[in-house]
Amino acid sequence: SSEVLEAIENVIQGVLQSLAQKKAPVLTVANRTDWRNIEFKDSVGLQMIPRSTTKQIRSDCPQSAKRFALMFKILSMIYKMVQSNTYATKRDIYYSDTLLFGSQSIVDQIINDISCMLKMPRRSLHVLSTTKGFVAGNLSYTEEDGTKVNCTCSATVFTVPSNVQGIKNLTSHAKFILIVEKDATFQRLLDDDFFSKVSPCIMITGRGIPDLNTRLLVRKLWDSFQIPVFTLMDADPHGVEIMCVYKYGSVSMSFEAHHLTVPSIKWLGLLPSDLKRLNICKDALIPFTKQDENKLASIQKRPYIACQPLWKKELEIMAASKLKAEIQVLTSLSSDYLSRVYLPNKLQFGGWL
């Protein structure tokens, strides 16, 4: 925390020096959304290059003066929280003055900019994300406040902790971790008692695009247990995109890649090639939209696809057919096909990429 306070004080000092020299104060932040600032490294995923291009948030320019003021407002809130050892969610910060901030997304962007500017992970700033992910299966741990969580005893779903860094005493006999794209599939596997029937495992869902805490938990579990991590996604560009976020990270959070990515993640299903192999009826598949075509084309151009020839092949099958499928399509074969046949066979015979 002393490092965070010092980093904020250095920013304030820079502003005071500018004012003393009769210059307009400026904040310099990295361009977090520019692919030119990103490099792909096999062992880390997408990470920000050390000499990335920057943008200036000026106090004397009508376009950026408000953002400059909002950054200082949030910096002062972070400073107070770190000093008093209290925490707030991004939502708490937005609701402290909704008229001033205007929208939640502005607060989110500014917090990420501050985190990147100070070179401090968000949790060091005492800002917590609201968690939407769930975890279940063969896992127990102690939360930062001493609460003991035991997912192993029951088919109960637990919310991913809001302070993943603070959890300790992680124990598990799981043979693998299964990341499930959607909540509905996750609940279905729970109802079928999947994680105790096949072999002990830990199941996680980010319920769509994963929030920061869900990604942190997947990384922490992988660091702690060093067991295989598989993904179960829809056979569509959106599902592939979500899987890539877990495995390689995202452009906007590339400055934190070292804490968030798990490059050893494997694609278990639903593979585009599975649809033909299982003779899924064409009527059960969904035609691509223009948005799907654009999304797939953009994924195919990404640097990490070049080093994944088998993934590349699957994406080519998807692009050629212009058809997509949800995991639920397997119920057209039988109501419990996913948990009784599909997943056990894949895990037993190595049907992953």
GROMACS .gro file of C-alpha atoms in nm:
model
  353
    1SER     CA    1   0.000   0.000   0.000
    2SER     CA    2   0.289   0.240   0.059
    3GLU     CA    3   0.389   0.185  -0.307
    4VAL     CA    4   0.037   0.280  -0.423
    5LEU     CA    5   0.034   0.595  -0.205
    6GLU     CA    6   0.379   0.692  -0.334
    7ALA     CA    7   0.274   0.637  -0.697
    8ILE     CA    8  -0.033   0.863  -0.650
    9GLU     CA    9   0.180   1.127  -0.471
   10ASN     CA   10   0.420   1.126  -0.768
   11VAL     CA   11   0.128   1.202  -1.003
   12ILE     CA   12   0.016   1.491  -0.777
   13GLN     CA   13   0.374   1.620  -0.761
   14GLY     CA   14   0.392   1.623  -1.141
   15VAL     CA   15   0.074   1.832  -1.155
   16LEU     CA   16   0.205   2.077  -0.892
   17GLN     CA   17   0.533   2.115  -1.085
   18SER     CA   18   0.341   2.195  -1.405
   19LEU     CA   19   0.133   2.456  -1.222
   20ALA     CA   20   0.447   2.610  -1.067
   21GLN     CA   21   0.592   2.645  -1.419
   22LYS     CA   22   0.264   2.802  -1.536
   23LYS     CA   23   0.196   2.499  -1.763
   24ALA     CA   24  -0.133   2.314  -1.796
   25PRO     CA   25  -0.111   1.979  -1.610
   26VAL     CA   26  -0.128   1.665  -1.824
   27LEU     CA   27  -0.181   1.297  -1.739
   28THR     CA   28  -0.019   1.042  -1.971
   29VAL     CA   29  -0.180   0.698  -2.006
   30ALA     CA   30  -0.101   0.404  -2.233
   31ASN     CA   31  -0.327   0.333  -2.532
   32ARG     CA   32  -0.482   0.016  -2.388
   33THR     CA   33  -0.702  -0.068  -2.687
   34ASP     CA   34  -0.444  -0.036  -2.965
   35TRP     CA   35  -0.327  -0.370  -3.111
   36ARG     CA   36   0.004  -0.201  -3.205
   37ASN     CA   37   0.083  -0.183  -2.832
   38ILE     CA   38   0.029  -0.556  -2.786
   39GLU     CA   39   0.270  -0.842  -2.837
   40PHE     CA   40   0.183  -1.209  -2.827
   41LYS     CA   41   0.398  -1.436  -2.615
   42ASP     CA   42   0.323  -1.808  -2.601
   43SER     CA   43   0.385  -1.836  -2.226
   44VAL     CA   44   0.182  -1.527  -2.127
   45GLY     CA   45  -0.069  -1.446  -2.399
   46LEU     CA   46  -0.138  -1.088  -2.505
   47GLN     CA   47   0.080  -0.843  -2.317
   48MET     CA   48   0.147  -0.473  -2.347
   49ILE     CA   49   0.485  -0.381  -2.494
   50PRO     CA   50   0.713  -0.178  -2.262
   51ARG     CA   51   0.733   0.123  -2.497
   52SER     CA   52   0.367   0.148  -2.587
   53THR     CA   53   0.210   0.452  -2.751
   54THR     CA   54   0.039   0.686  -2.507
   55LYS     CA   55  -0.238   0.942  -2.505
   56GLN     CA   56  -0.248   1.264  -2.309
   57ILE     CA   57  -0.537   1.371  -2.091
   58ARG     CA   58  -0.497   1.746  -2.077
   59SER     CA   59  -0.649   1.984  -1.825
   60ASP     CA   60  -0.658   2.276  -2.073
   61CYS     CA   61  -0.844   2.101  -2.356
   62PRO     CA   62  -1.228   2.107  -2.362
   63GLN     CA   63  -1.241   1.746  -2.492
   64SER     CA   64  -1.038   1.600  -2.205
   65ALA     CA   65  -1.067   1.847  -1.913
   66LYS     CA   66  -1.363   1.659  -1.761
   67ARG     CA   67  -1.183   1.324  -1.786
   68PHE     CA   68  -0.876   1.484  -1.623
   69ALA     CA   69  -1.096   1.600  -1.332
   70LEU     CA   70  -1.267   1.259  -1.299
   71MET     CA   71  -0.930   1.082  -1.290
   72PHE     CA   72  -0.826   1.305  -1.002
   73LYS     CA   73  -1.154   1.252  -0.821
   74ILE     CA   74  -1.107   0.871  -0.840
   75LEU     CA   75  -0.737   0.898  -0.752
   76SER     CA   76  -0.834   1.085  -0.432
   77MET     CA   77  -1.091   0.815  -0.347
   78ILE     CA   78  -0.831   0.539  -0.403
   79TYR     CA   79  -0.577   0.728  -0.190
   80LYS     CA   80  -0.824   0.750   0.102
   81MET     CA   81  -0.921   0.381   0.072
   82VAL     CA   82  -0.560   0.261   0.069
   83GLN     CA   83  -0.477   0.487   0.366
   84SER     CA   84  -0.774   0.363   0.572
   85ASN     CA   85  -0.745   0.000   0.444
   86THR     CA   86  -1.103  -0.001   0.315
   87TYR     CA   87  -1.235  -0.138  -0.016
   88ALA     CA   88  -1.504  -0.036  -0.264
   89THR     CA   89  -1.646  -0.191  -0.580
   90LYS     CA   90  -1.646  -0.001  -0.909
   91ARG     CA   91  -2.022   0.019  -0.861
   92ASP     CA   92  -1.979   0.186  -0.518
   93ILE     CA   93  -1.753   0.447  -0.677
   94TYR     CA   94  -2.006   0.521  -0.953
   95TYR     CA   95  -2.296   0.549  -0.705
   96SER     CA   96  -2.098   0.785  -0.481
   97ASP     CA   97  -2.175   1.056  -0.741
   98THR     CA   98  -2.377   0.934  -1.041
   99LEU     CA   99  -2.434   1.287  -1.175
  100LEU     CA  100  -2.063   1.361  -1.179
  101PHE     CA  101  -1.951   1.034  -1.338
  102GLY     CA  102  -2.238   1.002  -1.585
  103SER     CA  103  -2.210   0.626  -1.641
  104GLN     CA  104  -2.063   0.308  -1.493
  105SER     CA  105  -1.854   0.243  -1.806
  106ILE     CA  106  -1.671   0.577  -1.764
  107VAL     CA  107  -1.575   0.477  -1.407
  108ASP     CA  108  -1.460   0.133  -1.529
  109GLN     CA  109  -1.241   0.283  -1.803
  110ILE     CA  110  -1.086   0.541  -1.570
  111ILE     CA  111  -1.002   0.278  -1.306
  112ASN     CA  112  -0.830   0.063  -1.571
  113ASP     CA  113  -0.642   0.371  -1.700
  114ILE     CA  114  -0.528   0.456  -1.346
  115SER     CA  115  -0.422   0.096  -1.282
  116CYS     CA  116  -0.221   0.099  -1.606
  117MET     CA  117  -0.074   0.448  -1.542
  118LEU     CA  118   0.041   0.362  -1.188
  119LYS     CA  119   0.151   0.010  -1.301
  120MET     CA  120  -0.046  -0.135  -1.009
  121PRO     CA  121  -0.299  -0.422  -1.031
  122ARG     CA  122  -0.653  -0.308  -0.961
  123ARG     CA  123  -0.683  -0.500  -0.632
  124SER     CA  124  -0.378  -0.305  -0.497
  125LEU     CA  125  -0.587   0.009  -0.551
  126HIS     CA  126  -0.852  -0.138  -0.314
  127VAL     CA  127  -1.107  -0.138  -0.596
  128LEU     CA  128  -1.302  -0.464  -0.623
  129SER     CA  129  -1.501  -0.582  -0.922
  130THR     CA  130  -1.855  -0.705  -0.881
  131THR     CA  131  -1.843  -1.080  -0.930
  132LYS     CA  132  -2.082  -1.267  -1.158
  133GLY     CA  133  -1.898  -1.600  -1.191
  134PHE     CA  134  -1.983  -1.928  -1.015
  135VAL     CA  135  -1.766  -2.217  -0.892
  136ALA     CA  136  -1.859  -2.570  -0.784
  137GLY     CA  137  -1.699  -2.913  -0.746
  138ASN     CA  138  -1.406  -3.058  -0.557
  139LEU     CA  139  -1.265  -2.748  -0.389
  140SER     CA  140  -1.244  -2.587  -0.048
  141TYR     CA  141  -1.071  -2.266   0.063
  142THR     CA  142  -1.074  -1.993   0.329
  143GLU     CA  143  -1.180  -1.641   0.234
  144GLU     CA  144  -0.985  -1.337   0.350
  145ASP     CA  145  -1.228  -1.272   0.638
  146GLY     CA  146  -1.187  -1.631   0.765
  147THR     CA  147  -1.506  -1.773   0.611
  148LYS     CA  148  -1.453  -2.138   0.515
  149VAL     CA  149  -1.601  -2.236   0.179
  150ASN     CA  150  -1.647  -2.603   0.093
  151CYS     CA  151  -1.779  -2.667  -0.257
  152THR     CA  152  -1.704  -3.042  -0.233
  153CYS     CA  153  -1.988  -3.148  -0.003
  154SER     CA  154  -2.282  -3.063  -0.221
  155ALA     CA  155  -2.408  -2.962  -0.559
  156THR     CA  156  -2.427  -2.606  -0.428
  157VAL     CA  157  -2.302  -2.321  -0.643
  158PHE     CA  158  -2.072  -2.063  -0.483
  159THR     CA  159  -2.011  -1.714  -0.615
  160VAL     CA  160  -1.650  -1.648  -0.713
  161PRO     CA  161  -1.493  -1.446  -0.425
  162SER     CA  162  -1.465  -1.071  -0.479
  163ASN     CA  163  -1.110  -1.071  -0.342
  164VAL     CA  164  -0.948  -1.372  -0.508
  165GLN     CA  165  -0.598  -1.267  -0.398
  166GLY     CA  166  -0.708  -1.293  -0.035
  167ILE     CA  167  -0.824  -1.658  -0.043
  168LYS     CA  168  -0.598  -1.921   0.114
  169ASN     CA  169  -0.579  -2.288   0.224
  170LEU     CA  170  -0.698  -2.408  -0.117
  171THR     CA  171  -0.743  -2.786  -0.119
  172SER     CA  172  -0.876  -3.012  -0.395
  173HIS     CA  173  -0.849  -3.367  -0.527
  174ALA     CA  174  -0.974  -3.253  -0.870
  175LYS     CA  175  -0.821  -3.414  -1.177
  176PHE     CA  176  -0.907  -3.119  -1.401
  177ILE     CA  177  -1.080  -2.778  -1.418
  178LEU     CA  178  -1.372  -2.729  -1.656
  179ILE     CA  179  -1.459  -2.374  -1.764
  180VAL     CA  180  -1.818  -2.361  -1.889
  181GLU     CA  181  -1.927  -2.067  -2.105
  182LYS     CA  182  -2.290  -2.040  -1.999
  183ASP     CA  183  -2.478  -2.057  -1.674
  184ALA     CA  184  -2.750  -2.286  -1.820
  185THR     CA  185  -2.495  -2.554  -1.921
  186PHE     CA  186  -2.317  -2.517  -1.586
  187GLN     CA  187  -2.645  -2.574  -1.398
  188ARG     CA  188  -2.730  -2.869  -1.621
  189LEU     CA  189  -2.397  -3.040  -1.543
  190LEU     CA  190  -2.458  -2.977  -1.173
  191ASP     CA  191  -2.806  -3.131  -1.192
  192ASP     CA  192  -2.653  -3.436  -1.365
  193ASP     CA  193  -2.395  -3.459  -1.083
  194PHE     CA  194  -2.125  -3.454  -1.351
  195PHE     CA  195  -1.831  -3.352  -1.132
  196SER     CA  196  -1.856  -3.655  -0.906
  197LYS     CA  197  -1.963  -3.916  -1.166
  198VAL     CA  198  -1.676  -3.890  -1.413
  199SER     CA  199  -1.385  -3.799  -1.185
  200PRO     CA  200  -1.346  -3.522  -0.928
  201CYS     CA  201  -1.319  -3.184  -1.097
  202ILE     CA  202  -1.371  -2.812  -1.040
  203MET     CA  203  -1.629  -2.635  -1.257
  204ILE     CA  204  -1.629  -2.261  -1.319
  205THR     CA  205  -1.849  -2.034  -1.527
  206GLY     CA  206  -1.804  -1.664  -1.599
  207ARG     CA  207  -2.162  -1.667  -1.733
  208GLY     CA  208  -2.053  -1.532  -2.070
  209ILE     CA  209  -1.757  -1.296  -2.102
  210PRO     CA  210  -1.570  -1.351  -1.773
  211ASP     CA  211  -1.525  -1.074  -1.519
  212LEU     CA  212  -1.184  -1.005  -1.368
  213ASN     CA  213  -1.244  -1.215  -1.052
  214THR     CA  214  -1.344  -1.526  -1.249
  215ARG     CA  215  -1.027  -1.496  -1.460
  216LEU     CA  216  -0.817  -1.441  -1.147
  217LEU     CA  217  -0.969  -1.752  -0.985
  218VAL     CA  218  -0.901  -1.973  -1.289
  219ARG     CA  219  -0.539  -1.851  -1.282
  220LYS     CA  220  -0.509  -1.905  -0.905
  221LEU     CA  221  -0.647  -2.261  -0.928
  222TRP     CA  222  -0.408  -2.341  -1.212
  223ASP     CA  223  -0.112  -2.199  -1.015
  224SER     CA  224  -0.218  -2.390  -0.702
  225PHE     CA  225  -0.295  -2.733  -0.848
  226GLN     CA  226  -0.121  -2.748  -1.189
  227ILE     CA  227  -0.399  -2.968  -1.333
  228PRO     CA  228  -0.539  -2.957  -1.690
  229VAL     CA  229  -0.786  -2.675  -1.767
  230PHE     CA  230  -1.053  -2.741  -2.032
  231THR     CA  231  -1.315  -2.512  -2.184
  232LEU     CA  232  -1.669  -2.601  -2.288
  233MET     CA  233  -1.804  -2.331  -2.521
  234ASP     CA  234  -2.069  -2.288  -2.789
  235ALA     CA  235  -1.941  -2.366  -3.141
  236ASP     CA  236  -1.967  -2.003  -3.251
  237PRO     CA  237  -1.734  -1.700  -3.283
  238HIS     CA  238  -1.855  -1.559  -2.950
  239GLY     CA  239  -1.767  -1.883  -2.767
  240VAL     CA  240  -1.421  -1.889  -2.928
  241GLU     CA  241  -1.368  -1.524  -2.827
  242ILE     CA  242  -1.456  -1.603  -2.463
  243MET     CA  243  -1.219  -1.901  -2.461
  244CYS     CA  244  -0.939  -1.679  -2.599
  245VAL     CA  245  -0.996  -1.427  -2.317
  246TYR     CA  246  -0.936  -1.702  -2.055
  247LYS     CA  247  -0.636  -1.845  -2.242
  248TYR     CA  248  -0.461  -1.543  -2.393
  249GLY     CA  249  -0.623  -1.242  -2.224
  250SER     CA  250  -0.784  -0.932  -2.370
  251VAL     CA  251  -0.631  -0.627  -2.537
  252SER     CA  252  -0.774  -0.381  -2.282
  253MET     CA  253  -0.633  -0.575  -1.983
  254SER     CA  254  -0.302  -0.676  -2.151
  255PHE     CA  255  -0.107  -0.472  -1.893
  256GLU     CA  256  -0.218  -0.730  -1.632
  257ALA     CA  257  -0.173  -1.043  -1.846
  258HIS     CA  258   0.077  -1.206  -1.607
  259HIS     CA  259  -0.193  -1.243  -1.338
  260LEU     CA  260  -0.487  -1.330  -1.561
  261THR     CA  261  -0.405  -1.567  -1.847
  262VAL     CA  262  -0.374  -1.946  -1.848
  263PRO     CA  263  -0.198  -2.030  -2.178
  264SER     CA  264  -0.222  -2.407  -2.114
  265ILE     CA  265  -0.604  -2.406  -2.149
  266LYS     CA  266  -0.739  -2.670  -2.392
  267TRP     CA  267  -1.048  -2.648  -2.617
  268LEU     CA  268  -1.261  -2.949  -2.522
  269GLY     CA  269  -1.580  -2.858  -2.705
  270LEU     CA  270  -1.809  -2.791  -2.869
  271LEU     CA  271  -1.582  -2.822  -3.173
  272PRO     CA  272  -1.716  -2.734  -3.519
  273SER     CA  273  -1.581  -3.074  -3.637
  274ASP     CA  274  -1.792  -3.246  -3.365
  275LEU     CA  275  -2.111  -3.134  -3.540
  276LYS     CA  276  -2.032  -3.341  -3.849
  277ARG     CA  277  -1.883  -3.630  -3.650
  278LEU     CA  278  -2.196  -3.661  -3.437
  279ASN     CA  279  -2.431  -3.620  -3.735
  280ILE     CA  280  -2.605  -3.321  -3.581
  281CYS     CA  281  -2.906  -3.238  -3.795
  282LYS     CA  282  -2.855  -2.919  -4.001
  283ASP     CA  283  -3.196  -2.791  -3.889
  284ALA     CA  284  -3.061  -2.775  -3.531
  285LEU     CA  285  -2.779  -2.538  -3.638
  286ILE     CA  286  -2.805  -2.157  -3.655
  287PRO     CA  287  -2.700  -1.957  -3.966
  288PHE     CA  288  -2.428  -1.694  -3.921
  289THR     CA  289  -2.517  -1.326  -3.895
  290LYS     CA  290  -2.297  -1.057  -4.057
  291GLN     CA  291  -2.169  -0.985  -3.705
  292ASP     CA  292  -2.064  -1.351  -3.664
  293GLU     CA  293  -1.874  -1.339  -3.995
  294ASN     CA  294  -1.689  -1.022  -3.892
  295LYS     CA  295  -1.608  -1.158  -3.544
  296LEU     CA  296  -1.472  -1.485  -3.687
  297ALA     CA  297  -1.265  -1.303  -3.951
  298SER     CA  298  -1.111  -1.083  -3.680
  299ILE     CA  299  -1.028  -1.385  -3.457
  300GLN     CA  300  -0.866  -1.568  -3.751
  301LYS     CA  301  -0.625  -1.274  -3.799
  302ARG     CA  302  -0.507  -1.269  -3.437
  303PRO     CA  303  -0.143  -1.356  -3.365
  304TYR     CA  304  -0.220  -1.652  -3.137
  305ILE     CA  305  -0.425  -1.842  -3.399
  306ALA     CA  306  -0.113  -1.882  -3.618
  307CYS     CA  307   0.053  -2.097  -3.349
  308GLN     CA  308  -0.259  -2.314  -3.305
  309PRO     CA  309  -0.293  -2.507  -3.636
  310LEU     CA  310  -0.569  -2.734  -3.500
  311TRP     CA  311  -0.774  -2.436  -3.379
  312LYS     CA  312  -0.716  -2.272  -3.717
  313LYS     CA  313  -0.862  -2.578  -3.888
  314GLU     CA  314  -1.174  -2.571  -3.666
  315LEU     CA  315  -1.228  -2.202  -3.740
  316GLU     CA  316  -1.198  -2.276  -4.113
  317ILE     CA  317  -1.469  -2.545  -4.080
  318MET     CA  318  -1.691  -2.289  -3.904
  319ALA     CA  319  -1.619  -2.020  -4.166
  320ALA     CA  320  -1.692  -2.258  -4.457
  321SER     CA  321  -2.023  -2.383  -4.314
  322LYS     CA  322  -2.141  -2.036  -4.192
  323LEU     CA  323  -2.333  -2.227  -3.925
  324LYS     CA  324  -2.304  -2.213  -3.547
  325ALA     CA  325  -2.431  -2.430  -3.263
  326GLU     CA  326  -2.501  -2.392  -2.894
  327ILE     CA  327  -2.393  -2.667  -2.651
  328GLN     CA  328  -2.766  -2.738  -2.601
  329VAL     CA  329  -2.773  -2.881  -2.955
  330LEU     CA  330  -2.646  -3.208  -2.801
  331THR     CA  331  -2.986  -3.259  -2.635
  332SER     CA  332  -3.115  -3.337  -2.987
  333LEU     CA  333  -2.924  -3.667  -2.948
  334SER     CA  334  -3.051  -3.733  -2.592
  335SER     CA  335  -3.140  -3.521  -2.290
  336ASP     CA  336  -2.825  -3.613  -2.090
  337TYR     CA  337  -2.590  -3.673  -2.388
  338LEU     CA  338  -2.351  -3.396  -2.275
  339SER     CA  339  -2.280  -3.536  -1.928
  340ARG     CA  340  -2.332  -3.909  -2.001
  341VAL     CA  341  -2.157  -3.952  -2.337
  342TYR     CA  342  -1.993  -3.642  -2.486
  343LEU     CA  343  -1.776  -3.518  -2.197
  344PRO     CA  344  -1.674  -3.862  -2.055
  345ASN     CA  345  -1.563  -3.977  -2.405
  346LYS     CA  346  -1.373  -3.655  -2.474
  347LEU     CA  347  -1.192  -3.673  -2.141
  348GLN     CA  348  -1.114  -4.043  -2.171
  349PHE     CA  349  -0.992  -4.043  -2.531
  350GLY     CA  350  -0.822  -3.702  -2.541
  351GLY     CA  351  -1.069  -3.527  -2.770
  352TRP     CA  352  -0.939  -3.175  -2.702
  353LEU     CA  353  -0.721  -2.926  -2.890
   0.00000   0.00000   0.00000
